[in-house]
């Protein structure tokens, strides 16, 4: 069994062929997937998928890369988090790659999500790009360690990974780990404690080798897991079991299938 801990299958490229996407998951041993909320207008699509399929779960949040995005208030996030299929808060965090200048709005958006997570007890799904030091600083300042969560699509150094681990966070690796030039990510893949490791696709983006450059989908998380297992010198089956266990332990609200 494998879990894709982060995907965007409500996006048009995948939503248009949902039966095929779900069938491909099953054919590749991917039993569950997490559909990630990134905007207020698109959140109903995310929730509808989770409601329609027992093996899909949802998060609620606003991605940090759009200064004009319609916001969820803290109370709205808390209210949406009460839904039985909503198991995390995010995607949230900081992004200095796409956004420059006065980013106080981005810091406040992140803080709102952390406060909502603390009120609900749900883990955070954190995005950080070109902003690692400030991301960790705000996590500390606003008490993200009180609820924990995951650093998704991790591309930072082992030093940053250790800081996140010290705050009780998990590290999730995407198809980037399969790329030849991803030496930093490969190092992290080898060093993260096995009980803090997740795998994901971030589909429809970042398809792993051998599908690099094509539309990504949850079934391809198998290739991520296979590569990480190889880097760690362990059996794929053991890596798949561990990362699935980690997912259901972190996102405890998600209902695990019976053994």
PDB file of C-alpha atoms in Angstrom:
ATOM      1  CA  UNK A   1       0.000   0.000   0.000  1.00  0.00           C
ATOM      2  CA  UNK A   2       1.130   3.535  -0.819  1.00  0.00           C
ATOM      3  CA  UNK A   3      -0.357   6.925   0.005  1.00  0.00           C
ATOM      4  CA  UNK A   4       0.102  10.013  -2.161  1.00  0.00           C
ATOM      5  CA  UNK A   5       0.259  12.585   0.623  1.00  0.00           C
ATOM      6  CA  UNK A   6      -0.109  15.653  -1.635  1.00  0.00           C
ATOM      7  CA  UNK A   7      -1.869  16.024  -4.983  1.00  0.00           C
ATOM      8  CA  UNK A   8      -4.086  18.433  -6.912  1.00  0.00           C
ATOM      9  CA  UNK A   9      -6.343  16.094  -8.850  1.00  0.00           C
ATOM     10  CA  UNK A  10      -9.107  18.694  -8.925  1.00  0.00           C
ATOM     11  CA  UNK A  11      -6.983  20.633 -11.434  1.00  0.00           C
ATOM     12  CA  UNK A  12      -8.355  20.365 -14.998  1.00  0.00           C
ATOM     13  CA  UNK A  13      -5.753  17.995 -16.509  1.00  0.00           C
ATOM     14  CA  UNK A  14      -6.644  15.306 -13.974  1.00  0.00           C
ATOM     15  CA  UNK A  15     -10.247  16.129 -13.132  1.00  0.00           C
ATOM     16  CA  UNK A  16     -11.217  15.564 -16.764  1.00  0.00           C
ATOM     17  CA  UNK A  17     -10.173  11.908 -16.535  1.00  0.00           C
ATOM     18  CA  UNK A  18     -10.915  11.084 -12.912  1.00  0.00           C
ATOM     19  CA  UNK A  19     -12.029   7.441 -13.453  1.00  0.00           C
ATOM     20  CA  UNK A  20      -8.710   6.725 -15.199  1.00  0.00           C
ATOM     21  CA  UNK A  21      -6.723   8.526 -12.492  1.00  0.00           C
ATOM     22  CA  UNK A  22      -8.376   6.458  -9.752  1.00  0.00           C
ATOM     23  CA  UNK A  23      -7.965   3.220 -11.720  1.00  0.00           C
ATOM     24  CA  UNK A  24      -4.269   3.945 -12.259  1.00  0.00           C
ATOM     25  CA  UNK A  25      -3.869   4.497  -8.520  1.00  0.00           C
ATOM     26  CA  UNK A  26      -5.364   1.106  -7.781  1.00  0.00           C
ATOM     27  CA  UNK A  27      -3.273  -0.628 -10.453  1.00  0.00           C
ATOM     28  CA  UNK A  28      -0.088   0.753  -8.881  1.00  0.00           C
ATOM     29  CA  UNK A  29      -0.958  -0.045  -5.273  1.00  0.00           C
ATOM     30  CA  UNK A  30      -1.707   3.548  -4.298  1.00  0.00           C
ATOM     31  CA  UNK A  31      -4.579   3.074  -1.908  1.00  0.00           C
ATOM     32  CA  UNK A  32      -5.165   6.682  -0.759  1.00  0.00           C
ATOM     33  CA  UNK A  33      -4.421  10.245  -1.769  1.00  0.00           C
ATOM     34  CA  UNK A  34      -4.701  13.677  -0.188  1.00  0.00           C
ATOM     35  CA  UNK A  35      -6.318  16.394  -2.310  1.00  0.00           C
ATOM     36  CA  UNK A  36      -4.877  19.736  -1.256  1.00  0.00           C
ATOM     37  CA  UNK A  37      -6.798  22.975  -0.901  1.00  0.00           C
ATOM     38  CA  UNK A  38      -5.008  25.998  -2.366  1.00  0.00           C
ATOM     39  CA  UNK A  39      -7.745  28.597  -2.904  1.00  0.00           C
ATOM     40  CA  UNK A  40     -11.147  29.592  -1.609  1.00  0.00           C
ATOM     41  CA  UNK A  41     -12.978  29.390  -4.979  1.00  0.00           C
ATOM     42  CA  UNK A  42     -11.565  25.910  -5.750  1.00  0.00           C
ATOM     43  CA  UNK A  43     -12.025  24.468  -2.264  1.00  0.00           C
ATOM     44  CA  UNK A  44     -15.516  23.055  -3.053  1.00  0.00           C
ATOM     45  CA  UNK A  45     -13.916  20.922  -5.804  1.00  0.00           C
ATOM     46  CA  UNK A  46     -11.390  19.520  -3.326  1.00  0.00           C
ATOM     47  CA  UNK A  47     -14.061  18.738  -0.766  1.00  0.00           C
ATOM     48  CA  UNK A  48     -16.386  17.187  -3.358  1.00  0.00           C
ATOM     49  CA  UNK A  49     -13.684  14.712  -4.407  1.00  0.00           C
ATOM     50  CA  UNK A  50     -13.036  13.709  -0.802  1.00  0.00           C
ATOM     51  CA  UNK A  51     -16.759  13.293  -0.157  1.00  0.00           C
ATOM     52  CA  UNK A  52     -17.256  11.192  -3.290  1.00  0.00           C
ATOM     53  CA  UNK A  53     -14.385   8.739  -2.740  1.00  0.00           C
ATOM     54  CA  UNK A  54     -13.609   6.857   0.461  1.00  0.00           C
ATOM     55  CA  UNK A  55      -9.882   6.732  -0.339  1.00  0.00           C
ATOM     56  CA  UNK A  56      -9.472  10.492  -0.857  1.00  0.00           C
ATOM     57  CA  UNK A  57      -9.004  13.041   1.917  1.00  0.00           C
ATOM     58  CA  UNK A  58      -8.873  16.839   1.798  1.00  0.00           C
ATOM     59  CA  UNK A  59      -7.167  19.843   3.322  1.00  0.00           C
ATOM     60  CA  UNK A  60      -8.332  23.445   3.494  1.00  0.00           C
ATOM     61  CA  UNK A  61      -6.049  26.416   2.917  1.00  0.00           C
ATOM     62  CA  UNK A  62      -4.737  29.219   0.711  1.00  0.00           C
ATOM     63  CA  UNK A  63      -1.463  28.842  -1.187  1.00  0.00           C
ATOM     64  CA  UNK A  64       1.070  31.568  -0.352  1.00  0.00           C
ATOM     65  CA  UNK A  65       1.938  32.604  -3.912  1.00  0.00           C
ATOM     66  CA  UNK A  66      -1.033  34.869  -4.785  1.00  0.00           C
ATOM     67  CA  UNK A  67      -1.277  38.284  -3.079  1.00  0.00           C
ATOM     68  CA  UNK A  68      -4.741  38.844  -4.585  1.00  0.00           C
ATOM     69  CA  UNK A  69      -6.216  35.537  -3.391  1.00  0.00           C
ATOM     70  CA  UNK A  70      -9.558  35.605  -1.614  1.00  0.00           C
ATOM     71  CA  UNK A  71      -8.782  34.755   2.003  1.00  0.00           C
ATOM     72  CA  UNK A  72     -10.263  32.322   4.451  1.00  0.00           C
ATOM     73  CA  UNK A  73     -10.566  33.902   7.876  1.00  0.00           C
ATOM     74  CA  UNK A  74      -9.235  31.950  10.817  1.00  0.00           C
ATOM     75  CA  UNK A  75     -12.806  31.153  11.884  1.00  0.00           C
ATOM     76  CA  UNK A  76     -13.673  29.937   8.378  1.00  0.00           C
ATOM     77  CA  UNK A  77     -10.692  27.596   8.346  1.00  0.00           C
ATOM     78  CA  UNK A  78     -11.731  26.237  11.730  1.00  0.00           C
ATOM     79  CA  UNK A  79     -15.304  25.724  10.543  1.00  0.00           C
ATOM     80  CA  UNK A  80     -14.250  23.891   7.369  1.00  0.00           C
ATOM     81  CA  UNK A  81     -11.838  21.746   9.377  1.00  0.00           C
ATOM     82  CA  UNK A  82     -14.787  20.237  11.248  1.00  0.00           C
ATOM     83  CA  UNK A  83     -15.798  18.299   8.133  1.00  0.00           C
ATOM     84  CA  UNK A  84     -15.025  14.586   8.609  1.00  0.00           C
ATOM     85  CA  UNK A  85     -13.025  14.336   5.375  1.00  0.00           C
ATOM     86  CA  UNK A  86     -10.863  17.432   6.034  1.00  0.00           C
ATOM     87  CA  UNK A  87      -7.759  16.127   7.792  1.00  0.00           C
ATOM     88  CA  UNK A  88      -5.233  18.974   7.549  1.00  0.00           C
ATOM     89  CA  UNK A  89      -4.739  22.744   7.296  1.00  0.00           C
ATOM     90  CA  UNK A  90      -2.963  24.054   4.214  1.00  0.00           C
ATOM     91  CA  UNK A  91      -1.374  24.278   1.786  1.00  0.00           C
ATOM     92  CA  UNK A  92       0.179  27.252   3.524  1.00  0.00           C
ATOM     93  CA  UNK A  93       3.630  28.712   4.102  1.00  0.00           C
ATOM     94  CA  UNK A  94       5.918  31.176   2.355  1.00  0.00           C
ATOM     95  CA  UNK A  95       7.034  31.592  -1.259  1.00  0.00           C
ATOM     96  CA  UNK A  96       9.718  34.149  -2.095  1.00  0.00           C
ATOM     97  CA  UNK A  97      10.290  32.729  -5.588  1.00  0.00           C
ATOM     98  CA  UNK A  98       7.053  34.045  -7.066  1.00  0.00           C
ATOM     99  CA  UNK A  99       6.533  36.911  -4.613  1.00  0.00           C
ATOM    100  CA  UNK A 100       8.905  39.769  -3.752  1.00  0.00           C
ATOM    101  CA  UNK A 101       8.715  43.109  -1.977  1.00  0.00           C
ATOM    102  CA  UNK A 102       6.728  43.698   1.175  1.00  0.00           C
ATOM    103  CA  UNK A 103       5.493  40.223   2.078  1.00  0.00           C
ATOM    104  CA  UNK A 104       3.791  41.063   5.343  1.00  0.00           C
ATOM    105  CA  UNK A 105       0.511  39.836   3.827  1.00  0.00           C
ATOM    106  CA  UNK A 106       2.102  36.449   3.184  1.00  0.00           C
ATOM    107  CA  UNK A 107       3.420  36.198   6.737  1.00  0.00           C
ATOM    108  CA  UNK A 108      -0.010  37.033   8.135  1.00  0.00           C
ATOM    109  CA  UNK A 109      -1.729  34.475   5.881  1.00  0.00           C
ATOM    110  CA  UNK A 110       0.693  31.847   7.180  1.00  0.00           C
ATOM    111  CA  UNK A 111       0.063  32.898  10.783  1.00  0.00           C
ATOM    112  CA  UNK A 112      -3.717  32.623  10.292  1.00  0.00           C
ATOM    113  CA  UNK A 113      -3.311  29.035   9.108  1.00  0.00           C
ATOM    114  CA  UNK A 114      -1.056  28.126  12.039  1.00  0.00           C
ATOM    115  CA  UNK A 115      -3.556  29.592  14.503  1.00  0.00           C
ATOM    116  CA  UNK A 116      -6.387  27.651  12.838  1.00  0.00           C
ATOM    117  CA  UNK A 117      -4.355  24.455  13.044  1.00  0.00           C
ATOM    118  CA  UNK A 118      -3.719  25.009  16.734  1.00  0.00           C
ATOM    119  CA  UNK A 119      -7.427  25.594  17.366  1.00  0.00           C
ATOM    120  CA  UNK A 120      -8.482  22.465  15.473  1.00  0.00           C
ATOM    121  CA  UNK A 121      -5.586  20.179  16.350  1.00  0.00           C
ATOM    122  CA  UNK A 122      -5.129  19.319  12.665  1.00  0.00           C
ATOM    123  CA  UNK A 123      -1.614  19.108  11.195  1.00  0.00           C
ATOM    124  CA  UNK A 124      -0.241  21.731   8.829  1.00  0.00           C
ATOM    125  CA  UNK A 125       0.770  21.174   5.199  1.00  0.00           C
ATOM    126  CA  UNK A 126       3.603  23.653   4.628  1.00  0.00           C
ATOM    127  CA  UNK A 127       5.040  25.006   1.374  1.00  0.00           C
ATOM    128  CA  UNK A 128       8.367  26.800   1.426  1.00  0.00           C
ATOM    129  CA  UNK A 129      10.249  28.087  -1.596  1.00  0.00           C
ATOM    130  CA  UNK A 130      13.286  30.400  -1.413  1.00  0.00           C
ATOM    131  CA  UNK A 131      12.079  31.248   2.099  1.00  0.00           C
ATOM    132  CA  UNK A 132      13.252  28.473   4.394  1.00  0.00           C
ATOM    133  CA  UNK A 133      14.699  30.564   7.220  1.00  0.00           C
ATOM    134  CA  UNK A 134      11.614  32.781   7.521  1.00  0.00           C
ATOM    135  CA  UNK A 135       9.331  29.761   7.218  1.00  0.00           C
ATOM    136  CA  UNK A 136      11.012  28.044  10.163  1.00  0.00           C
ATOM    137  CA  UNK A 137      11.100  31.311  12.133  1.00  0.00           C
ATOM    138  CA  UNK A 138       7.365  31.865  11.742  1.00  0.00           C
ATOM    139  CA  UNK A 139       6.662  28.234  12.568  1.00  0.00           C
ATOM    140  CA  UNK A 140       8.499  28.762  15.855  1.00  0.00           C
ATOM    141  CA  UNK A 141       6.996  32.174  16.610  1.00  0.00           C
ATOM    142  CA  UNK A 142       3.397  31.031  16.081  1.00  0.00           C
ATOM    143  CA  UNK A 143       3.669  27.633  17.749  1.00  0.00           C
ATOM    144  CA  UNK A 144       3.417  25.321  14.759  1.00  0.00           C
ATOM    145  CA  UNK A 145       5.222  22.717  16.849  1.00  0.00           C
ATOM    146  CA  UNK A 146       2.071  22.426  18.979  1.00  0.00           C
ATOM    147  CA  UNK A 147       0.310  20.603  16.125  1.00  0.00           C
ATOM    148  CA  UNK A 148       3.075  19.497  13.750  1.00  0.00           C
ATOM    149  CA  UNK A 149       2.535  18.672  10.123  1.00  0.00           C
ATOM    150  CA  UNK A 150       4.546  18.104   6.970  1.00  0.00           C
ATOM    151  CA  UNK A 151       7.025  20.094   4.898  1.00  0.00           C
ATOM    152  CA  UNK A 152       5.672  19.133   1.497  1.00  0.00           C
ATOM    153  CA  UNK A 153       7.680  18.723  -1.716  1.00  0.00           C
ATOM    154  CA  UNK A 154      10.835  19.258   0.299  1.00  0.00           C
ATOM    155  CA  UNK A 155      13.756  20.720  -1.661  1.00  0.00           C
ATOM    156  CA  UNK A 156      15.804  22.374   1.079  1.00  0.00           C
ATOM    157  CA  UNK A 157      19.056  21.277   2.708  1.00  0.00           C
ATOM    158  CA  UNK A 158      19.491  18.665   5.415  1.00  0.00           C
ATOM    159  CA  UNK A 159      20.129  21.506   7.884  1.00  0.00           C
ATOM    160  CA  UNK A 160      16.652  22.910   7.204  1.00  0.00           C
ATOM    161  CA  UNK A 161      15.163  19.435   7.366  1.00  0.00           C
ATOM    162  CA  UNK A 162      16.652  18.976  10.842  1.00  0.00           C
ATOM    163  CA  UNK A 163      15.106  22.255  12.006  1.00  0.00           C
ATOM    164  CA  UNK A 164      11.697  21.110  10.771  1.00  0.00           C
ATOM    165  CA  UNK A 165      12.140  17.677  12.354  1.00  0.00           C
ATOM    166  CA  UNK A 166      13.026  19.360  15.646  1.00  0.00           C
ATOM    167  CA  UNK A 167       9.642  21.131  15.493  1.00  0.00           C
ATOM    168  CA  UNK A 168       7.886  17.779  15.158  1.00  0.00           C
ATOM    169  CA  UNK A 169       7.334  17.966  11.394  1.00  0.00           C
ATOM    170  CA  UNK A 170       7.518  15.240   8.780  1.00  0.00           C
ATOM    171  CA  UNK A 171       9.383  15.566   5.465  1.00  0.00           C
ATOM    172  CA  UNK A 172       7.600  14.696   2.212  1.00  0.00           C
ATOM    173  CA  UNK A 173       9.522  13.954  -0.978  1.00  0.00           C
ATOM    174  CA  UNK A 174       8.138  14.425  -4.486  1.00  0.00           C
ATOM    175  CA  UNK A 175       9.269  13.351  -7.937  1.00  0.00           C
ATOM    176  CA  UNK A 176      12.109  15.876  -7.692  1.00  0.00           C
ATOM    177  CA  UNK A 177      14.066  13.278  -5.705  1.00  0.00           C
ATOM    178  CA  UNK A 178      14.309  11.162  -8.879  1.00  0.00           C
ATOM    179  CA  UNK A 179      15.947  13.941 -10.913  1.00  0.00           C
ATOM    180  CA  UNK A 180      19.665  13.500 -11.636  1.00  0.00           C
ATOM    181  CA  UNK A 181      20.600  16.995 -10.434  1.00  0.00           C
ATOM    182  CA  UNK A 182      18.699  16.743  -7.126  1.00  0.00           C
ATOM    183  CA  UNK A 183      21.722  15.869  -4.965  1.00  0.00           C
ATOM    184  CA  UNK A 184      20.518  17.944  -1.996  1.00  0.00           C
ATOM    185  CA  UNK A 185      17.117  16.252  -1.978  1.00  0.00           C
ATOM    186  CA  UNK A 186      18.690  12.817  -2.355  1.00  0.00           C
ATOM    187  CA  UNK A 187      20.820  13.498   0.733  1.00  0.00           C
ATOM    188  CA  UNK A 188      17.704  14.416   2.704  1.00  0.00           C
ATOM    189  CA  UNK A 189      15.989  11.242   1.459  1.00  0.00           C
ATOM    190  CA  UNK A 190      18.816   9.177   2.886  1.00  0.00           C
ATOM    191  CA  UNK A 191      18.978  10.950   6.253  1.00  0.00           C
ATOM    192  CA  UNK A 192      15.380  11.602   7.328  1.00  0.00           C
ATOM    193  CA  UNK A 193      14.326   9.147  10.052  1.00  0.00           C
ATOM    194  CA  UNK A 194      12.107   6.524   8.484  1.00  0.00           C
ATOM    195  CA  UNK A 195       9.266   7.291  10.901  1.00  0.00           C
ATOM    196  CA  UNK A 196       9.145  10.934   9.698  1.00  0.00           C
ATOM    197  CA  UNK A 197       9.114  10.338   5.949  1.00  0.00           C
ATOM    198  CA  UNK A 198       6.242  10.779   3.476  1.00  0.00           C
ATOM    199  CA  UNK A 199       6.039  10.541  -0.317  1.00  0.00           C
ATOM    200  CA  UNK A 200       3.905  12.562  -2.700  1.00  0.00           C
ATOM    201  CA  UNK A 201       3.400  13.570  -6.309  1.00  0.00           C
ATOM    202  CA  UNK A 202       2.271  17.216  -6.104  1.00  0.00           C
ATOM    203  CA  UNK A 203       0.475  16.204  -9.295  1.00  0.00           C
ATOM    204  CA  UNK A 204      -0.178  17.387 -11.931  1.00  0.00           C
ATOM    205  CA  UNK A 205       3.313  18.879 -11.509  1.00  0.00           C
ATOM    206  CA  UNK A 206       6.815  17.410 -11.091  1.00  0.00           C
ATOM    207  CA  UNK A 207       6.326  13.962 -12.595  1.00  0.00           C
ATOM    208  CA  UNK A 208       9.111  11.601 -11.516  1.00  0.00           C
ATOM    209  CA  UNK A 209      11.510   9.799 -13.819  1.00  0.00           C
ATOM    210  CA  UNK A 210      10.584   8.035 -16.133  1.00  0.00           C
ATOM    211  CA  UNK A 211       7.629  10.399 -16.704  1.00  0.00           C
ATOM    212  CA  UNK A 212       9.489  13.678 -16.223  1.00  0.00           C
ATOM    213  CA  UNK A 213       7.920  16.442 -18.315  1.00  0.00           C
ATOM    214  CA  UNK A 214       4.559  14.683 -18.559  1.00  0.00           C
ATOM    215  CA  UNK A 215       1.393  15.287 -16.547  1.00  0.00           C
ATOM    216  CA  UNK A 216       1.909  13.808 -13.099  1.00  0.00           C
ATOM    217  CA  UNK A 217      -0.744  11.758 -11.269  1.00  0.00           C
ATOM    218  CA  UNK A 218      -1.035   9.920  -7.938  1.00  0.00           C
ATOM    219  CA  UNK A 219      -0.162   6.520  -9.441  1.00  0.00           C
ATOM    220  CA  UNK A 220       3.341   7.836 -10.103  1.00  0.00           C
ATOM    221  CA  UNK A 221       4.094   8.115  -6.380  1.00  0.00           C
ATOM    222  CA  UNK A 222       5.215   4.495  -6.742  1.00  0.00           C
ATOM    223  CA  UNK A 223       8.258   5.712  -8.690  1.00  0.00           C
ATOM    224  CA  UNK A 224       9.068   8.238  -5.966  1.00  0.00           C
ATOM    225  CA  UNK A 225       8.894   5.528  -3.314  1.00  0.00           C
ATOM    226  CA  UNK A 226      10.970   3.097  -5.375  1.00  0.00           C
ATOM    227  CA  UNK A 227      13.737   5.670  -5.816  1.00  0.00           C
ATOM    228  CA  UNK A 228      13.743   6.669  -2.152  1.00  0.00           C
ATOM    229  CA  UNK A 229      13.923   3.003  -1.146  1.00  0.00           C
ATOM    230  CA  UNK A 230      16.891   2.540  -3.471  1.00  0.00           C
ATOM    231  CA  UNK A 231      18.656   5.589  -2.013  1.00  0.00           C
ATOM    232  CA  UNK A 232      18.126   4.239   1.498  1.00  0.00           C
ATOM    233  CA  UNK A 233      19.200   0.708   0.599  1.00  0.00           C
ATOM    234  CA  UNK A 234      15.939  -0.845   1.720  1.00  0.00           C
ATOM    235  CA  UNK A 235      13.145  -2.869   0.186  1.00  0.00           C
ATOM    236  CA  UNK A 236      10.449  -0.931  -1.631  1.00  0.00           C
ATOM    237  CA  UNK A 237       7.736  -2.809   0.280  1.00  0.00           C
ATOM    238  CA  UNK A 238       9.210  -1.703   3.612  1.00  0.00           C
ATOM    239  CA  UNK A 239       9.428   1.914   2.462  1.00  0.00           C
ATOM    240  CA  UNK A 240       5.834   1.827   1.202  1.00  0.00           C
ATOM    241  CA  UNK A 241       4.588   0.371   4.475  1.00  0.00           C
ATOM    242  CA  UNK A 242       6.504   2.889   6.592  1.00  0.00           C
ATOM    243  CA  UNK A 243       5.406   5.976   4.652  1.00  0.00           C
ATOM    244  CA  UNK A 244       1.781   4.808   4.683  1.00  0.00           C
ATOM    245  CA  UNK A 245       1.956   4.215   8.432  1.00  0.00           C
ATOM    246  CA  UNK A 246       3.447   7.683   8.834  1.00  0.00           C
ATOM    247  CA  UNK A 247       0.644   9.290   6.834  1.00  0.00           C
ATOM    248  CA  UNK A 248      -2.115   7.765   8.943  1.00  0.00           C
ATOM    249  CA  UNK A 249      -0.263   8.561  12.158  1.00  0.00           C
ATOM    250  CA  UNK A 250       0.257  12.221  11.229  1.00  0.00           C
ATOM    251  CA  UNK A 251      -3.188  12.750   9.690  1.00  0.00           C
ATOM    252  CA  UNK A 252      -4.905  10.836  12.463  1.00  0.00           C
ATOM    253  CA  UNK A 253      -8.367  12.015  11.413  1.00  0.00           C
ATOM    254  CA  UNK A 254      -8.028  10.064   8.153  1.00  0.00           C
ATOM    255  CA  UNK A 255      -9.690   6.676   8.435  1.00  0.00           C
ATOM    256  CA  UNK A 256      -7.229   3.876   7.852  1.00  0.00           C
ATOM    257  CA  UNK A 257      -8.558   0.862   5.955  1.00  0.00           C
ATOM    258  CA  UNK A 258      -8.925  -2.325   8.000  1.00  0.00           C
ATOM    259  CA  UNK A 259      -5.981  -4.713   7.841  1.00  0.00           C
TER     260      UNK A 259
END
